[in-house]
CSV table of C-alpha atoms in Angstrom, one decimal:
chain,number,residue,atom,x,y,z
A,29,MET,CA,4.2,-3.3,23.0
A,30,LEU,CA,2.4,-5.6,25.9
A,31,ALA,CA,1.0,-7.7,23.1
A,32,ARG,CA,4.5,-8.5,21.6
A,33,LEU,CA,5.7,-9.6,25.0
A,34,ASN,CA,4.9,-13.2,24.4
A,35,VAL,CA,7.1,-13.1,21.1
A,36,SER,CA,10.3,-12.6,23.0
A,37,MET,CA,9.2,-14.9,26.1
A,38,LEU,CA,8.6,-17.9,24.1
A,39,PRO,CA,11.7,-18.9,22.4
A,40,ILE,CA,13.8,-19.6,25.5
A,41,GLY,CA,11.0,-21.4,27.3
A,42,LEU,CA,9.8,-23.5,24.4
A,43,THR,CA,13.3,-24.7,23.6
A,44,LEU,CA,14.0,-25.8,27.0
A,45,VAL,CA,10.6,-27.6,27.4
A,46,LEU,CA,11.3,-29.3,24.1
A,47,VAL,CA,15.0,-30.3,24.5
A,48,GLY,CA,14.3,-31.6,28.1
A,49,TRP,CA,11.4,-33.4,26.5
A,50,SER,CA,13.0,-34.9,23.5
A,51,ASP,CA,16.7,-34.7,24.6
A,52,SER,CA,17.7,-33.3,21.1
A,53,TYR,CA,18.3,-29.8,19.8
A,54,VAL,CA,17.4,-31.2,16.4
A,55,ALA,CA,13.7,-32.1,17.6
A,56,ALA,CA,13.6,-28.7,19.2
A,57,GLY,CA,14.6,-27.0,15.9
A,58,VAL,CA,12.2,-29.1,14.0
A,59,LEU,CA,9.2,-28.3,16.4
A,60,GLY,CA,10.2,-24.5,16.7
A,61,GLY,CA,10.5,-24.3,12.9
A,62,ALA,CA,7.2,-25.9,12.4
A,63,LEU,CA,5.6,-23.1,14.7
A,64,THR,CA,7.4,-20.4,12.8
A,65,ALA,CA,6.2,-22.1,9.6
A,66,GLY,CA,2.7,-21.9,10.7
A,67,GLN,CA,3.0,-18.3,11.1
A,68,ALA,CA,4.7,-17.8,7.6
A,69,LEU,CA,1.9,-19.7,5.9
A,70,VAL,CA,-0.7,-17.3,7.1
A,71,GLY,CA,0.7,-14.1,7.3
A,72,PRO,CA,-0.3,-12.7,3.9
A,73,ALA,CA,-3.9,-14.0,4.2
A,74,ARG,CA,-4.2,-12.3,7.7
A,75,GLY,CA,-2.7,-9.1,6.2
A,76,ARG,CA,-5.3,-9.0,3.6
A,77,ALA,CA,-8.1,-9.9,6.2
A,78,ALA,CA,-6.9,-6.8,8.2
A,79,ASP,CA,-7.0,-4.7,5.2
A,80,ARG,CA,-10.6,-5.5,4.6
A,81,GLY,CA,-11.5,-4.6,8.2
A,82,ALA,CA,-11.7,-7.7,10.1
A,83,VAL,CA,-8.9,-6.9,12.2
A,84,ARG,CA,-10.2,-6.8,15.5
A,85,LYS,CA,-12.0,-10.2,15.2
A,86,LEU,CA,-8.8,-11.5,14.0
A,87,LEU,CA,-7.0,-10.3,16.9
A,88,VAL,CA,-9.4,-12.2,19.5
A,89,LEU,CA,-9.8,-15.5,17.5
A,90,THR,CA,-5.9,-15.7,17.0
A,91,GLY,CA,-5.4,-15.0,20.8
A,92,ILE,CA,-7.6,-17.9,21.8
A,93,GLY,CA,-6.2,-20.3,19.3
A,94,TYR,CA,-2.5,-19.5,20.3
A,95,LEU,CA,-3.3,-20.0,24.0
A,96,VAL,CA,-5.0,-23.3,23.3
A,97,GLY,CA,-2.1,-24.5,21.1
A,98,LEU,CA,0.6,-23.6,23.5
A,99,GLY,CA,-1.3,-25.3,26.3
A,100,ALA,CA,-1.6,-28.3,24.1
A,101,LEU,CA,2.2,-28.5,23.2
A,102,VAL,CA,3.0,-28.4,26.9
A,103,THR,CA,0.5,-31.0,27.7
A,104,MET,CA,2.1,-33.3,25.2
A,105,THR,CA,5.6,-32.9,26.8
A,106,ARG,CA,4.0,-34.1,30.2
A,107,THR,CA,2.2,-37.2,28.8
A,108,VAL,CA,3.8,-38.4,25.8
A,109,PRO,CA,7.3,-40.1,25.8
A,110,GLY,CA,10.0,-38.0,24.5
A,111,GLY,CA,10.5,-40.4,21.3
A,112,GLY,CA,7.0,-39.5,20.4
A,113,TRP,CA,7.9,-35.8,19.7
A,114,PRO,CA,7.3,-36.1,15.8
A,115,ILE,CA,3.5,-36.3,16.6
A,116,ALA,CA,3.8,-32.7,18.0
A,117,VAL,CA,4.8,-31.3,14.8
A,118,LEU,CA,1.2,-30.7,13.5
A,119,VAL,CA,0.2,-29.0,16.9
A,120,ALA,CA,3.0,-26.8,16.5
A,121,LEU,CA,2.3,-25.9,13.0
A,122,LEU,CA,-1.6,-25.0,13.8
A,123,THR,CA,-0.3,-22.9,17.1
A,124,GLY,CA,2.0,-20.9,14.7
A,125,MET,CA,-1.0,-20.2,12.4
A,126,SER,CA,-2.8,-19.0,15.3
A,127,THR,CA,0.0,-16.4,16.2
A,128,VAL,CA,-1.6,-13.1,16.9
A,129,PRO,CA,-0.7,-10.6,14.0
A,130,ILE,CA,0.0,-7.6,16.3
A,131,SER,CA,3.3,-6.7,14.5
A,132,GLN,CA,1.9,-6.5,11.0
A,133,VAL,CA,-1.3,-4.7,11.9
A,134,SER,CA,0.5,-2.1,14.1
A,135,ARG,CA,3.0,-1.3,11.5
A,136,ALA,CA,0.2,-1.0,8.8
A,137,VAL,CA,-1.5,1.6,10.9
A,138,TRP,CA,1.4,3.8,11.7
A,139,PRO,CA,1.6,5.4,8.5
A,140,LYS,CA,-1.9,6.4,9.0
A,141,ILE,CA,-1.4,7.9,12.2
A,142,VAL,CA,1.9,9.9,11.4
A,143,PRO,CA,2.5,10.3,7.7
A,144,GLY,CA,5.0,11.9,5.7
A,145,GLU,CA,8.6,12.8,6.8
A,146,LEU,CA,8.0,11.4,10.4
A,147,GLY,CA,7.4,7.9,8.9
A,148,ARG,CA,11.2,7.1,9.2
A,149,THR,CA,11.4,8.3,12.7
A,150,LEU,CA,8.2,6.5,13.7
A,151,PHE,CA,9.5,3.1,12.3
A,152,THR,CA,12.9,3.5,13.9
A,153,LEU,CA,11.0,4.1,17.4
A,154,GLU,CA,8.7,1.2,16.9
A,155,ALA,CA,11.5,-1.0,16.2
A,156,THR,CA,13.4,0.2,19.2
A,157,GLY,CA,10.2,-0.4,21.5
A,158,SER,CA,10.1,-3.7,20.0
A,159,GLU,CA,13.6,-4.4,21.3
A,160,VAL,CA,12.7,-3.0,24.8
A,161,VAL,CA,10.1,-6.0,24.8
A,162,GLN,CA,12.5,-8.3,23.5
A,163,THR,CA,14.9,-7.4,26.4
A,164,THR,CA,12.1,-7.6,29.0
A,165,GLY,CA,10.8,-11.2,27.6
A,166,PRO,CA,13.9,-13.1,28.0
A,167,LEU,CA,14.5,-11.9,31.6
A,168,LEU,CA,10.9,-12.8,32.5
A,169,THR,CA,11.3,-16.2,31.1
A,170,SER,CA,14.5,-16.9,32.8
A,171,LEU,CA,12.7,-15.8,36.2
A,172,LEU,CA,9.8,-18.2,35.5
A,173,VAL,CA,12.3,-21.0,34.4
A,174,THR,CA,14.4,-20.4,37.5
A,175,ALA,CA,11.5,-20.1,40.0
A,176,LEU,CA,9.2,-22.5,38.6
A,177,ASP,CA,9.5,-24.5,35.5
A,178,PRO,CA,9.9,-23.9,31.6
A,179,GLY,CA,6.4,-25.2,30.9
A,180,TYR,CA,4.7,-22.4,33.0
A,181,ALA,CA,6.8,-19.9,31.1
A,182,VAL,CA,5.4,-21.3,27.8
A,183,ILE,CA,1.8,-21.0,29.3
A,184,ALA,CA,2.7,-17.5,30.6
A,185,CYS,CA,3.5,-16.7,26.9
A,186,GLY,CA,-0.1,-18.0,25.9
A,187,VAL,CA,-2.0,-15.8,28.5
A,188,VAL,CA,0.1,-12.7,27.6
A,189,ALA,CA,-0.8,-13.1,23.9
A,190,PHE,CA,-4.4,-13.4,24.7
A,191,VAL,CA,-4.7,-10.6,27.1
A,192,GLY,CA,-2.5,-8.4,24.6
A,193,ALA,CA,-4.8,-9.4,21.7
A,194,LEU,CA,-7.9,-8.1,23.7
A,195,ALA,CA,-6.3,-5.1,24.6
A,196,PHE,CA,-4.9,-4.1,21.2
A,197,ALA,CA,-8.3,-5.0,19.7
A,198,ALA,CA,-10.0,-2.5,22.1
A,199,ALA,CA,-7.5,0.1,21.5
A,200,LEU,CA,-8.0,-0.2,17.7
A,201,GLY,CA,-11.9,0.0,18.4
A,202,SER,CA,-11.5,3.3,20.6
A,203,ALA,CA,-9.4,4.9,17.7
A,204,GLY,CA,-12.0,4.0,15.3
A,205,ILE,CA,-9.6,1.8,13.1
A,206,ARG,CA,-11.2,-1.1,11.6
A,207,GLY,CA,-8.5,-2.3,9.3
A,208,GLY,CA,-4.7,-1.9,8.7
A,209,ALA,CA,-5.3,1.1,6.3
A,210,GLU,CA,-8.8,2.0,5.8
A,211,ARG,CA,-9.8,2.5,2.3
A,212,THR,CA,-10.8,6.1,1.3
A,213,ALA,CA,-12.2,7.8,-1.6
A,214,ALA,CA,-9.0,9.2,-2.7
A,215,LYS,CA,-8.1,8.7,-6.3
A,216,PRO,CA,-5.5,5.9,-7.0
A,217,GLN,CA,-3.1,8.7,-8.2
A,218,ALA,CA,-3.4,10.4,-4.8
A,219,GLU,CA,-2.6,7.0,-3.1
A,220,THR,CA,0.2,6.5,-5.2
A,221,GLY,CA,1.5,9.9,-4.3
A,222,THR,CA,1.4,9.1,-0.7
A,223,ALA,CA,3.3,6.0,-0.8
A,224,ALA,CA,5.8,7.7,-2.8
A,225,GLU,CA,6.3,10.4,-0.3
A,226,THR,CA,6.6,7.9,2.5
A,227,GLY,CA,9.1,5.8,0.8
A,228,ALA,CA,11.1,8.8,0.0
A,229,ASP,CA,12.2,8.5,3.5
A,230,ALA,CA,12.9,4.7,3.5
A,231,GLY,CA,15.3,3.6,0.6
A,232,THR,CA,17.4,0.4,0.6
A,233,GLU,CA,20.6,2.4,0.8
A,234,GLY,CA,20.5,5.9,2.3
A,235,ASP,CA,16.9,6.1,1.8
A,236,THR,CA,17.0,6.3,-1.8
A,237,ALA,CA,13.8,7.5,-3.4
A,238,THR,CA,11.2,5.5,-4.8
A,239,SER,CA,10.4,7.4,-7.9
A,240,ALA,CA,10.8,4.5,-10.3
A,241,SER,CA,8.6,2.3,-8.2
A,242,ALA,CA,6.0,5.2,-7.9
A,243,VAL,CA,6.1,5.8,-11.8
A,244,THR,CA,5.5,2.0,-12.3
A,245,ARG,CA,2.5,2.1,-10.1
A,246,ALA,CA,1.0,5.2,-11.6
A,247,SER,CA,1.3,4.2,-15.3
A,248,ALA,CA,0.4,0.3,-14.9
A,249,PRO,CA,-2.8,-0.2,-16.7
A,250,GLU,CA,-3.4,-3.1,-14.0
A,251,PRO,CA,-5.4,-2.2,-11.0
A,252,GLU,CA,-3.4,-2.2,-7.9
A,253,GLU,CA,-5.6,-4.6,-6.1
A,254,ARG,CA,-5.1,-7.3,-8.8
A,255,ARG,CA,-1.3,-6.8,-9.1
A,256,THR,CA,0.9,-8.9,-6.8
A,257,LEU,CA,3.1,-6.8,-4.5
A,258,PHE,CA,6.1,-8.9,-5.8
A,259,ALA,CA,5.9,-7.0,-9.1
A,260,LEU,CA,7.4,-4.2,-7.1
A,261,PRO,CA,11.3,-4.5,-6.9
A,262,LYS,CA,12.0,-2.6,-3.8
A,263,PHE,CA,9.3,-4.5,-1.8
A,264,THR,CA,10.7,-7.9,-3.2
A,265,LEU,CA,14.1,-7.0,-2.0
A,266,ALA,CA,13.0,-6.1,1.4
A,267,ILE,CA,11.2,-9.4,1.7
A,268,VAL,CA,14.1,-11.3,0.6
A,269,VAL,CA,16.5,-9.4,3.0
A,270,THR,CA,14.2,-9.6,6.0
A,271,LEU,CA,14.1,-13.6,5.5
A,272,VAL,CA,18.0,-14.0,5.3
A,273,MET,CA,18.4,-11.4,8.2
A,274,MET,CA,15.9,-13.4,10.5
A,275,ALA,CA,17.4,-16.7,9.6
A,276,ALA,CA,20.6,-15.2,10.9
A,277,LEU,CA,19.2,-13.7,14.3
A,278,PHE,CA,17.3,-17.2,15.0
A,279,SER,CA,20.4,-19.0,14.6
A,280,VAL,CA,22.1,-16.9,17.5
A,281,ASN,CA,19.0,-17.1,19.8
A,282,LEU,CA,18.9,-21.0,19.6
A,283,SER,CA,22.8,-21.1,19.9
A,284,LEU,CA,22.8,-18.8,23.2
A,285,VAL,CA,20.0,-21.0,24.7
A,286,ALA,CA,21.9,-24.1,23.9
A,287,TRP,CA,25.1,-22.9,25.0
A,288,ALA,CA,23.7,-21.6,28.5
A,289,ARG,CA,21.9,-25.1,29.0
A,290,ASP,CA,25.0,-27.1,28.2
A,291,SER,CA,26.8,-24.8,30.8
A,292,HIS,CA,24.4,-25.9,33.3
A,293,GLU,CA,23.0,-22.5,33.6
A,294,SER,CA,19.6,-22.2,31.7
A,295,GLY,CA,18.8,-19.0,33.3
A,296,LEU,CA,21.7,-17.5,31.9
A,297,SER,CA,20.1,-17.6,28.5
A,298,GLY,CA,17.7,-14.6,29.2
A,299,VAL,CA,20.5,-12.7,30.5
A,300,LEU,CA,22.4,-13.1,27.2
A,301,ILE,CA,19.6,-12.5,25.0
A,302,ALA,CA,18.6,-9.6,26.8
A,303,CYS,CA,22.1,-8.0,26.5
A,304,TRP,CA,21.9,-8.7,22.8
A,305,THR,CA,18.6,-6.7,22.6
A,306,ILE,CA,19.8,-4.0,24.9
A,307,GLY,CA,22.3,-3.3,22.5
A,308,SER,CA,19.7,-3.1,19.8
A,309,VAL,CA,17.8,-0.7,21.9
A,310,VAL,CA,20.8,1.6,22.4
A,311,GLY,CA,21.4,1.5,18.4
A,312,GLY,CA,17.9,2.2,17.5
A,313,PHE,CA,17.9,5.3,19.8
A,314,GLY,CA,21.2,6.3,18.3
A,315,MET,CA,19.9,5.8,14.8
A,316,GLY,CA,16.7,7.7,15.6
A,317,ALA,CA,18.9,10.6,16.9
A,318,LEU,CA,20.9,10.8,13.7
A,319,ARG,CA,20.0,13.4,11.1
A,320,LYS,CA,22.0,11.7,8.4
A,321,ASP,CA,21.1,8.3,7.5
A,322,VAL,CA,23.4,5.2,7.6
A,323,PRO,CA,23.3,3.0,4.5
A,324,HIS,CA,21.5,-0.4,4.9
A,325,SER,CA,24.3,-2.4,3.7
A,326,ALA,CA,26.4,-0.9,6.5
A,327,ARG,CA,24.0,-1.9,9.3
A,328,PHE,CA,23.9,-5.5,7.9
A,329,ALA,CA,27.7,-5.4,7.8
A,330,ALA,CA,28.0,-4.5,11.4
A,331,MET,CA,25.5,-7.1,12.5
A,332,ALA,CA,27.6,-9.8,10.5
A,333,VAL,CA,30.7,-8.6,12.2
A,334,GLY,CA,29.1,-8.8,15.8
A,335,MET,CA,28.0,-12.3,15.0
A,336,ALA,CA,31.4,-13.3,13.6
A,337,LEU,CA,33.0,-12.3,17.0
A,338,LEU,CA,30.7,-13.9,18.8
A,339,ALA,CA,31.3,-17.3,17.1
A,340,VAL,CA,34.9,-16.9,18.0
A,341,LEU,CA,34.0,-16.8,21.9
A,342,LEU,CA,31.8,-20.1,21.8
A,343,PRO,CA,32.7,-23.7,21.9
A,344,PRO,CA,34.4,-25.4,20.2
A,345,VAL,CA,36.6,-22.6,19.1
A,346,THR,CA,36.8,-21.2,22.8
A,347,GLU,CA,35.6,-23.4,25.5
A,348,THR,CA,35.8,-21.4,28.4
A,349,ALA,CA,35.2,-17.6,27.3
A,350,PRO,CA,34.3,-15.3,30.1
A,351,VAL,CA,30.8,-14.5,30.2
A,352,TRP,CA,31.4,-10.8,30.8
A,353,LEU,CA,33.3,-10.8,27.3
A,354,VAL,CA,30.3,-12.6,25.8
A,355,LEU,CA,28.0,-10.1,27.0
A,356,VAL,CA,30.2,-7.2,25.7
A,357,VAL,CA,30.1,-8.7,22.2
A,358,LEU,CA,26.5,-9.2,22.3
A,359,PHE,CA,26.0,-5.7,23.3
A,360,LEU,CA,28.0,-4.2,20.5
A,361,GLY,CA,26.7,-6.7,17.9
A,362,GLY,CA,23.3,-5.9,18.8
A,363,THR,CA,23.3,-2.1,18.3
A,364,ALA,CA,22.8,-3.0,14.5
A,365,ILE,CA,19.7,-4.9,14.9
A,366,ALA,CA,17.0,-2.5,15.3
A,367,PRO,CA,18.2,0.2,12.7
A,368,SER,CA,18.4,-2.9,10.2
A,369,MET,CA,14.9,-3.9,11.0
A,370,ALA,CA,13.7,-0.3,10.9
A,371,GLY,CA,15.1,0.3,7.3
A,372,ASN,CA,12.8,-2.7,6.1
A,373,PHE,CA,9.8,-1.7,7.8
A,374,ALA,CA,10.1,1.8,6.3
A,375,GLN,CA,11.1,0.2,2.8
A,376,VAL,CA,8.1,-1.9,2.7
A,377,SER,CA,5.7,0.9,3.9
A,378,GLY,CA,6.9,3.1,1.1
A,379,ALA,CA,6.9,0.5,-1.7
A,380,VAL,CA,3.3,-0.5,-1.6
A,381,PRO,CA,0.0,1.4,-2.0
A,382,GLN,CA,-1.6,2.4,1.3
A,383,GLU,CA,-4.6,0.2,1.2
A,384,ARG,CA,-2.4,-2.7,0.9
A,385,ARG,CA,0.1,-2.0,3.6
A,386,ALA,CA,-1.3,-4.8,6.2
A,387,GLU,CA,-0.9,-7.2,3.3
A,388,ALA,CA,2.5,-6.2,2.7
A,389,PHE,CA,3.4,-6.3,6.3
A,390,GLY,CA,1.9,-9.7,6.3
A,391,TRP,CA,4.5,-10.9,3.6
A,392,LEU,CA,7.1,-9.3,5.7
A,393,ALA,CA,6.0,-11.3,8.7
A,394,THR,CA,6.0,-14.4,6.6
A,395,ALA,CA,9.6,-13.7,5.4
A,396,GLY,CA,10.7,-13.3,9.1
A,397,THR,CA,9.0,-16.2,10.3
A,398,GLY,CA,9.9,-18.3,7.2
A,399,GLY,CA,13.5,-17.4,7.7
A,400,ALA,CA,13.2,-18.4,11.2
A,401,ALA,CA,11.5,-21.7,10.2
A,402,LEU,CA,14.4,-22.5,7.9
A,403,SER,CA,17.1,-21.5,10.2
A,404,MET,CA,16.1,-23.5,13.5
A,405,PRO,CA,16.3,-27.1,12.2
A,406,VAL,CA,19.7,-26.5,10.6
A,407,THR,CA,20.8,-24.8,13.8
A,408,GLY,CA,19.8,-27.6,15.8
A,409,VAL,CA,21.7,-30.1,13.6
A,410,LEU,CA,24.7,-27.8,13.7
A,411,LEU,CA,24.5,-27.6,17.5
A,412,GLU,CA,24.7,-31.3,17.9
A,413,ALA,CA,27.2,-32.0,15.2
A,414,SER,CA,29.9,-28.9,15.9
A,415,GLY,CA,28.6,-26.6,18.6
A,416,PRO,CA,27.4,-23.1,18.9
A,417,ALA,CA,30.3,-21.6,17.4
A,418,THR,CA,29.6,-23.1,14.1
A,419,SER,CA,25.8,-22.3,14.3
A,420,VAL,CA,26.6,-18.8,15.1
A,421,ALA,CA,29.1,-18.6,12.0
A,422,VAL,CA,26.6,-19.6,9.7
A,423,GLY,CA,24.4,-16.7,11.0
A,424,ALA,CA,27.3,-14.5,10.6
A,425,ALA,CA,27.6,-15.7,6.8
A,426,LEU,CA,23.8,-15.0,6.4
A,427,ALA,CA,24.1,-11.4,7.8
A,428,LEU,CA,26.9,-11.0,5.1
A,429,CYS,CA,24.5,-12.0,2.4
A,430,ALA,CA,22.0,-9.5,3.5
A,431,THR,CA,24.7,-6.9,3.3
A,432,VAL,CA,25.6,-7.9,-0.1
A,433,LEU,CA,21.8,-8.1,-1.3
A,434,SER,CA,21.2,-4.5,0.1
A,435,TYR,CA,24.2,-3.1,-1.6
A,436,ILE,CA,23.3,-4.4,-4.8
A,437,GLY,CA,19.6,-3.2,-4.3
A,438,SER,CA,20.8,0.1,-3.5
A,439,LYS,CA,23.0,0.4,-6.6
A,440,ARG,CA,20.1,-0.9,-8.8
A,441,ALA,CA,17.7,1.9,-7.2
A,442,GLU,CA,20.4,4.8,-7.9
A,443,ARG,CA,20.3,3.6,-11.5
A,444,ASN,CA,16.6,3.6,-11.8
A,445,ASP,CA,16.4,6.9,-10.3
A,446,GLY,CA,19.2,8.4,-12.6
A,447,LEU,CA,17.0,7.2,-15.6
A,448,VAL,CA,13.7,8.7,-14.3
A,449,SER,CA,15.7,12.0,-13.5
A,450,ALA,CA,17.1,11.7,-17.1
A,451,ARG,CA,13.8,11.4,-18.9
A,452,ALA,CA,12.1,14.3,-16.6
């Protein structure tokens, strides 16, 4: 979790640095989007590298590159005039390509550590733990911004990422884990069974079983390593939904930072985002305690409702909404985030063979960062043209799209399961 702290620290600090430099939310959105696009471009390749056993070397090298890249960005904001911000796009892209792949590597090794029925609970707890980090990061950034300067907060992100990468690499070495999912001598049929068993607890709607996908994998004549993972419908759906969901979440993050800055309370942005993630933590623990799973479409619908309510409280719809009311809405809306993310983690894990899970989570990381990369420039344009209410409303619409996609996918999975049962 320490290694992920920089992920939650960076958005606020980097946005404030870039807006202060260029005096433009569009520029901040484009540069932030370039950084996340870099993450998206290399996600699958880094996942495959982790599957092949190069995970510790990968962690160390990316930690170094990320620290150097963030340092270069901050240096440019101090030495280059604001009108020259376009030249920083390449630096942001390369920095994003050096992001430490903590999340995809860790999610790939969880099923190896805790297999079977505990998989769904583990992914929920993992998502909830991530939200604890997401709460701490913004508060720490706000403290650094208030006491020092946004540039120092960005440099701190690089240092935390580097130290976290070294620590995680050492932990994996101590545990004897070389890759995301070490290869075994087991037969392909046995591996397919393992994936199906894991997926039985991780469906799109109410954790529907993955028997149809398992049958497809077991009977396919083409070797698993040569097939694209996108031949698996359940995996493809999870990737698309993740892209849409993360686009929605990042539109809210950037909008909250903009609202706080325009209110001359830059430090408030950390409190706002922290409150949102505290709600996610509560929702994650609540979901983990439930014995009956909540359909994924219902989780996304709750997220959409929370974002829609938030949009009503922001300018230009409401010019002077009480901060406490905004915090309450953020908390309640946030309760759907961790459960939604946990469902996608488990779905991806159950949809693919064990030896390709790091690659699968690489694609998941690509979808998440790709959604953010697409969302941030658009959010920047909307902020300058209409204000935060419009950009958050667009996020609510995206969450609604995720709801519809999840519902359609669940119905398709139910039909496939019915066909498999009938043939049996």
